[in-house]
Short mmCIF file of C-alpha atoms in Angstrom, two decimals:
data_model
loop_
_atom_site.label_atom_id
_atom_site.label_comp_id
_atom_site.label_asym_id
_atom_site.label_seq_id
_atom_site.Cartn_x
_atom_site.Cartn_y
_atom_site.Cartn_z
CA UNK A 1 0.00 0.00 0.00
CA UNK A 2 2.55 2.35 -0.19
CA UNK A 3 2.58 3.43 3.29
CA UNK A 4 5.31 2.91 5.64
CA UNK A 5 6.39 -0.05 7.32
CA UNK A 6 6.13 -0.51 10.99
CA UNK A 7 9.22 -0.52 13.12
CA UNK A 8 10.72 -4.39 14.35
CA UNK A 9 13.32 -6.09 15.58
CA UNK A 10 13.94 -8.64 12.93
CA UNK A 11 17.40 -9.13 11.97
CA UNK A 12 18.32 -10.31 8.54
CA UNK A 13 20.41 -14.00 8.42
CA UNK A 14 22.81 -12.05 5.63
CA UNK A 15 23.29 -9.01 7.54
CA UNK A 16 23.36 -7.38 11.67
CA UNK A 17 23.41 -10.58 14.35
CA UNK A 18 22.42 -9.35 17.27
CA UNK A 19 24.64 -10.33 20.24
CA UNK A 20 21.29 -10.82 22.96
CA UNK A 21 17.40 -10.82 22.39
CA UNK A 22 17.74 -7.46 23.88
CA UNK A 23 19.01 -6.18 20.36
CA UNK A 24 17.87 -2.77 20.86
CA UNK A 25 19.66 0.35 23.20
CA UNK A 26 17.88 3.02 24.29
CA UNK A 27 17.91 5.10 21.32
CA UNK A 28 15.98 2.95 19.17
CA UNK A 29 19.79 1.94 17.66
CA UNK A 30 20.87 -2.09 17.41
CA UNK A 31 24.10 -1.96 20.42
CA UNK A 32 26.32 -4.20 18.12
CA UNK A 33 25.85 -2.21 14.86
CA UNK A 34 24.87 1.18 15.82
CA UNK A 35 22.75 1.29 13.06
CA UNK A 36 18.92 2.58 13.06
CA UNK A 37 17.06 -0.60 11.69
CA UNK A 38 14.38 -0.41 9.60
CA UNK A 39 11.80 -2.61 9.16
CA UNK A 40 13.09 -6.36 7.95
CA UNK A 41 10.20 -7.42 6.33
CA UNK A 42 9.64 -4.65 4.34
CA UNK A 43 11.42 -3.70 1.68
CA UNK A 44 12.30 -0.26 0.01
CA UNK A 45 11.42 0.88 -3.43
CA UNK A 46 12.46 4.54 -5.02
CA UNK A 47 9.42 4.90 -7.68
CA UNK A 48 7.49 7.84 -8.92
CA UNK A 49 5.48 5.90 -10.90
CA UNK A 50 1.88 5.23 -9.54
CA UNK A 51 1.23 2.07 -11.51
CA UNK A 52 5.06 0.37 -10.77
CA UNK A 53 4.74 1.57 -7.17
CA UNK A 54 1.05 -0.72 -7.15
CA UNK A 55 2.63 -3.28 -9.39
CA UNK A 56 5.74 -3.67 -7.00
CA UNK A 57 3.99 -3.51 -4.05
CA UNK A 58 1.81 -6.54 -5.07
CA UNK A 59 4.88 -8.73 -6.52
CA UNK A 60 6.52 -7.84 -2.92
CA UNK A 61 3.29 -8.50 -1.09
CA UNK A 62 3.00 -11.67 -3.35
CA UNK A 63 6.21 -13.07 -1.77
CA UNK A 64 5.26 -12.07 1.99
CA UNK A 65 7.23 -8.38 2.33
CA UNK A 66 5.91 -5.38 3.48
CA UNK A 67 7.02 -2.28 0.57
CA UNK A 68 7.96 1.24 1.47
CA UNK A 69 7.52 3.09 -1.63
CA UNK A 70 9.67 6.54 -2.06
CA UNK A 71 8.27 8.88 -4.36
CA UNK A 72 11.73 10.13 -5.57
CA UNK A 73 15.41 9.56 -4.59
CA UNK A 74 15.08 12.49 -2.45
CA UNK A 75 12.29 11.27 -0.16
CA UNK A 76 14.30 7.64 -0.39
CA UNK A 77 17.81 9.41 1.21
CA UNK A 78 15.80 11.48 3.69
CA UNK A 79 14.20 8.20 4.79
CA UNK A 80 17.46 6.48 5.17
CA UNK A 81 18.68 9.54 7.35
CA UNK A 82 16.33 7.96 9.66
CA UNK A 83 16.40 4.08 9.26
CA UNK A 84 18.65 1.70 7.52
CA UNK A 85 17.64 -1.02 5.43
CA UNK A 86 19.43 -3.82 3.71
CA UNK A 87 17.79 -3.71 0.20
CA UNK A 88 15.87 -1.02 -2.08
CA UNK A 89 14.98 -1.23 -5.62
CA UNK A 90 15.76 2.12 -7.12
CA UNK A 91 14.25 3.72 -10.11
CA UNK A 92 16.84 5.15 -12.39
CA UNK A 93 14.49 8.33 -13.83
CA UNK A 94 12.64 10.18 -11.07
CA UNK A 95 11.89 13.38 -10.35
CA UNK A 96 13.94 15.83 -8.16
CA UNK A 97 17.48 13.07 -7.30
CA UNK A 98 16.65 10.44 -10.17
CA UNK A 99 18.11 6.90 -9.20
CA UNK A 100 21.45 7.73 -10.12
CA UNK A 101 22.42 10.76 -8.16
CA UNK A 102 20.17 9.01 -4.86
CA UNK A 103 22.63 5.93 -4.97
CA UNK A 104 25.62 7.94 -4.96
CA UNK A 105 24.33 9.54 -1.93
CA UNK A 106 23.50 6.14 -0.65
CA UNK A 107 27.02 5.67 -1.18
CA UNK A 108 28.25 8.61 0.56
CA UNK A 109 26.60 8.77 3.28
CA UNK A 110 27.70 4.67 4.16
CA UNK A 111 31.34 6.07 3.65
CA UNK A 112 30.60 8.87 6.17
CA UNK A 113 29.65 5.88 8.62
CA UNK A 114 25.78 6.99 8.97
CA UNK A 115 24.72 3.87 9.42
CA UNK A 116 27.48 2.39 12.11
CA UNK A 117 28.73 -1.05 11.42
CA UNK A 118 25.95 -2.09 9.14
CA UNK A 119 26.92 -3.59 5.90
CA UNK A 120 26.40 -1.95 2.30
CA UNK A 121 22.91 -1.28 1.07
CA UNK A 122 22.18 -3.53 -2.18
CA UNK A 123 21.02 -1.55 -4.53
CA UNK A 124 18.70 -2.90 -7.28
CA UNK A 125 17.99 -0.69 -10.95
CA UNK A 126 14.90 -0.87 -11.82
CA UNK A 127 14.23 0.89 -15.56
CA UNK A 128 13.04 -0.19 -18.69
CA UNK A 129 16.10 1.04 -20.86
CA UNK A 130 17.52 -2.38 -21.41
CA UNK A 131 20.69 -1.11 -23.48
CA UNK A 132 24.01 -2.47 -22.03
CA UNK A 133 25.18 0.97 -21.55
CA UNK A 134 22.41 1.40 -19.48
CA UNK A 135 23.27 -1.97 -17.00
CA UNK A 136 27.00 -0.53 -16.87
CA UNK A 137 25.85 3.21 -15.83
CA UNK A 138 24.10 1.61 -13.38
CA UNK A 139 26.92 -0.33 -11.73
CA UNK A 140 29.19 2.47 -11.86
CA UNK A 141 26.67 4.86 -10.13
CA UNK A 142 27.12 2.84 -6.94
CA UNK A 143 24.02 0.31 -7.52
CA UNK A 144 24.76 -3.53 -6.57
CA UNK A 145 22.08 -5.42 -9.34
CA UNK A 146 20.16 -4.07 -12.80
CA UNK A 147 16.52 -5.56 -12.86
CA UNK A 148 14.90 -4.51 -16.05
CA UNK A 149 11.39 -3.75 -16.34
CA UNK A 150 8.78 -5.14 -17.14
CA UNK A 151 10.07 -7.18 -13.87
CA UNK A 152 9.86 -10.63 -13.84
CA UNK A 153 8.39 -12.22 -10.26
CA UNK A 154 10.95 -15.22 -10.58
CA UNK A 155 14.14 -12.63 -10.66
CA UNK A 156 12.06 -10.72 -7.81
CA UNK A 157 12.07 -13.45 -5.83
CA UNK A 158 15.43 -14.41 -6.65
CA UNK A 159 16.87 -11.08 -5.82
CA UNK A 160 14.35 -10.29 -2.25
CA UNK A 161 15.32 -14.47 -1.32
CA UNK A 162 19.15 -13.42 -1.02
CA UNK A 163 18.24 -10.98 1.62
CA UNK A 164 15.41 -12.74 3.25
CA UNK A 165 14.64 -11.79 7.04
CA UNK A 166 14.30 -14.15 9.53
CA UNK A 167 10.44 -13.87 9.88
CA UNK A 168 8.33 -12.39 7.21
CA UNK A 169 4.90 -10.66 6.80
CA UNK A 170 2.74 -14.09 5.32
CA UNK A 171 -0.45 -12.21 5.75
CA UNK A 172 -1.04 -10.78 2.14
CA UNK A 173 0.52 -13.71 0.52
CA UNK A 174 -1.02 -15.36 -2.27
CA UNK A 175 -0.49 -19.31 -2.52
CA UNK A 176 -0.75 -21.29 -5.83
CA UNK A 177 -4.20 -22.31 -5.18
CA UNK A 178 -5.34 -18.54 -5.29
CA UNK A 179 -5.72 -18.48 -1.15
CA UNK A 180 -3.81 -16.27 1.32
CA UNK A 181 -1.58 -17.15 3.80
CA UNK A 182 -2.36 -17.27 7.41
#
């Protein structure tokens, strides 16, 4: 739905361990990584498109994630002043910081240490220019993966699998006999 993701606990297998069940300080920051967590089982998507932002949401919600959709790579880096999280599938061509410029301020601001000890953000293109030229500008703006669009759920799944949380939001999943998970 677009809206953001409550806050939890949930530590991804790939990424922060947390040393005791108490994983969280005071300040809302994990003790071993310093970091601000976001949300692990929802995932974040730079997209100022209203119909990818529905269609991405219901692929994500498909395979049992939560989405927190950023309209631009603006919003996107002023949420991550806040919270980090482990994954977003960027847009290349927004509005205001298009999906280039946002992922070298990704970039930045992990060299600057604003998110303690927590590892890299992958970084995912998502566009619909499928020239090579394209897939290499990508990689050399700072991003991690190039997923073209029209996006295929299989690669989705793929991609969101490698950096699968713990526990995971099974509510608004959709099983192959058309029912939803409980």
């Amino acid at each position: 739905d677009g809206r953001p993701c409550g806050l939890s606990t949930i530590f991804m297998s790939r990424s922060v361990s947390p040393s005791s069940s108490a994983d969280l300080d005071g300040s809302g920051k994990d003790r071993v990584s310093g970091c601000m967590l976001g949300p692990m089982d929802c995932v974040l998507v730079a997209e100022d498109t209203k119909m990818n932002q529905v269609l991405m949401t219901a692929k994500l919600r498909n395979l049992g994630y939560k989405c927190k959709i950023c309209e631009n790579g603006k919003e996107l880096t002023q949420y991550l002043e806040h919270f980090w999280h482990p994954l977003i599938f960027m847009d290349c061509h927004m509005p205001e910081v298009d999906g280039f410029e946002a992922s070298l301020i990704v970039r930045k601001m992990e060299q600057e240490g604003r998110f303690g000890s927590c590892p890299a953000i992958h970084i995912v293109a998502l566009t619909a220019d499928l020239l090579q030229q394209t897939e290499q500008k990508c990689l050399s703006y700072g991003m991690d993966e190039y997923l073209p669009k029209p996006i295929q759920q299989n690669r989705l799944q793929e991609i969101v699998s490698t950096w699968q949380p713990l526990t995971r939001d099974d509510s608004h999943r959709i099983l192959p006999d058309g029912t939803h998970a409980l």
